[in-house]
Amino acid sequence: MENIPKNTPEKLHRNQPDLYHDLMTPDEVISLREEVREFSDREIAPRAQAIGANKEAIENFPHDVFKKMADAGIFRIPFKENVGGRGFQHAATATAVLIEELAYYSN
């Protein structure tokens, strides 16, 4: 039997793209999924285990990660452009995709 490496954040295979063809999701949301996935792979995955292992307390809150999320415009996703948001036409779908991608490493 071949030696299969353990799934580590840098080697984790994402099955979602292989499971179905995204024919009904708007292009803007598919692009957002890719954007948030890249952010999560780069900024969250390497620290997810350490963040999860810490006791939930103010001093353990990952302020730097949330600052990077703000800088990337992640917190602006659900809002319309006229109030400073990103103005997605399908804001609810975009927000669900955002949560799904961020939650991927939070299990």
Coordinates of C-alpha atoms in Angstrom, one line a residue:
M1 CA 0.0 0.0 0.0
E2 CA 1.4 3.4 -0.9
N3 CA 2.3 5.9 1.8
I4 CA -0.3 8.7 1.8
P5 CA 0.8 11.9 3.5
K6 CA -1.4 13.3 6.2
N7 CA -3.6 16.3 5.3
T8 CA -1.8 19.4 6.4
P9 CA -2.9 22.9 5.5
E10 CA -0.3 23.1 2.8
K11 CA -1.2 19.7 1.3
L12 CA -4.9 19.6 2.1
H13 CA -7.0 18.5 -0.9
R14 CA -10.3 20.4 -1.3
N15 CA -13.0 18.1 -2.6
Q16 CA -15.6 20.9 -3.3
P17 CA -14.4 21.7 -6.8
D18 CA -14.4 18.0 -7.7
L19 CA -17.9 17.2 -6.4
Y20 CA -20.1 19.3 -8.6
H21 CA -20.0 21.9 -11.3
D22 CA -21.0 25.3 -10.1
L23 CA -23.6 26.2 -12.8
M24 CA -25.9 28.3 -10.8
T25 CA -23.6 30.3 -8.6
P26 CA -23.0 33.8 -9.9
D27 CA -19.5 34.5 -11.3
E28 CA -18.9 37.3 -8.7
V29 CA -19.5 34.7 -5.9
I30 CA -17.2 32.1 -7.5
S31 CA -14.5 34.8 -7.7
L32 CA -15.1 35.7 -4.1
R33 CA -14.8 32.0 -3.1
E34 CA -11.4 31.9 -4.8
E35 CA -10.3 35.1 -3.1
V36 CA -11.4 34.1 0.4
R37 CA -10.0 30.6 -0.1
E38 CA -6.6 32.0 -1.0
F39 CA -6.7 34.4 2.0
S40 CA -7.7 31.5 4.3
D41 CA -5.0 29.2 2.9
R42 CA -2.4 32.0 3.4
E43 CA -3.4 33.6 6.6
I44 CA -5.7 31.3 8.6
A45 CA -4.6 27.8 7.9
P46 CA -1.1 28.1 9.2
R47 CA -2.4 29.4 12.6
A48 CA -5.8 27.7 12.9
Q49 CA -4.6 24.9 15.2
A50 CA -2.8 27.4 17.5
I51 CA -5.8 29.8 17.5
G52 CA -8.2 26.9 18.3
A53 CA -5.9 25.5 21.1
N54 CA -5.9 28.8 23.0
K55 CA -8.3 29.4 25.8
E56 CA -11.1 31.8 24.6
A57 CA -10.0 35.1 26.2
I58 CA -9.5 38.7 25.1
E59 CA -5.7 38.4 25.3
N60 CA -5.8 35.4 22.9
F61 CA -7.9 37.0 20.3
P62 CA -6.0 37.0 16.9
H63 CA -6.2 40.8 16.3
D64 CA -3.6 40.6 13.5
V65 CA -5.7 38.1 11.5
F66 CA -8.8 40.3 11.9
K67 CA -6.8 43.3 10.8
K68 CA -5.7 41.4 7.7
M69 CA -9.3 40.4 7.0
A70 CA -10.4 44.1 7.3
D71 CA -7.5 45.1 5.0
A72 CA -8.7 42.5 2.4
G73 CA -12.2 43.9 2.5
I74 CA -13.7 40.7 3.9
F75 CA -15.9 42.6 6.4
R76 CA -17.4 44.7 3.6
I77 CA -18.8 41.8 1.7
P78 CA -22.4 41.8 2.9
F79 CA -22.9 45.6 2.4
K80 CA -23.9 47.8 -0.5
E81 CA -21.4 50.1 -2.0
N82 CA -23.3 53.2 -0.9
V83 CA -22.5 52.4 2.7
G84 CA -18.9 51.3 2.1
G85 CA -19.5 47.7 1.2
R86 CA -18.3 45.7 -1.8
G87 CA -21.7 45.8 -3.5
F88 CA -22.3 42.2 -4.4
Q89 CA -25.5 41.7 -6.4
H90 CA -26.0 38.4 -4.5
A91 CA -24.9 39.6 -1.1
A92 CA -26.5 36.7 0.9
T93 CA -24.9 34.1 -1.3
A94 CA -21.5 35.9 -1.1
T95 CA -21.8 36.0 2.7
A96 CA -22.6 32.3 2.9
V97 CA -19.6 31.5 0.7
L98 CA -17.4 33.7 2.9
I99 CA -18.5 32.0 6.1
E100 CA -18.0 28.6 4.5
E101 CA -14.5 29.3 3.4
L102 CA -13.5 30.9 6.7
A103 CA -15.0 28.0 8.6
Y104 CA -13.2 25.4 6.6
Y105 CA -10.1 25.7 8.9
S106 CA -12.1 26.2 12.0
N107 CA -13.1 22.6 12.7

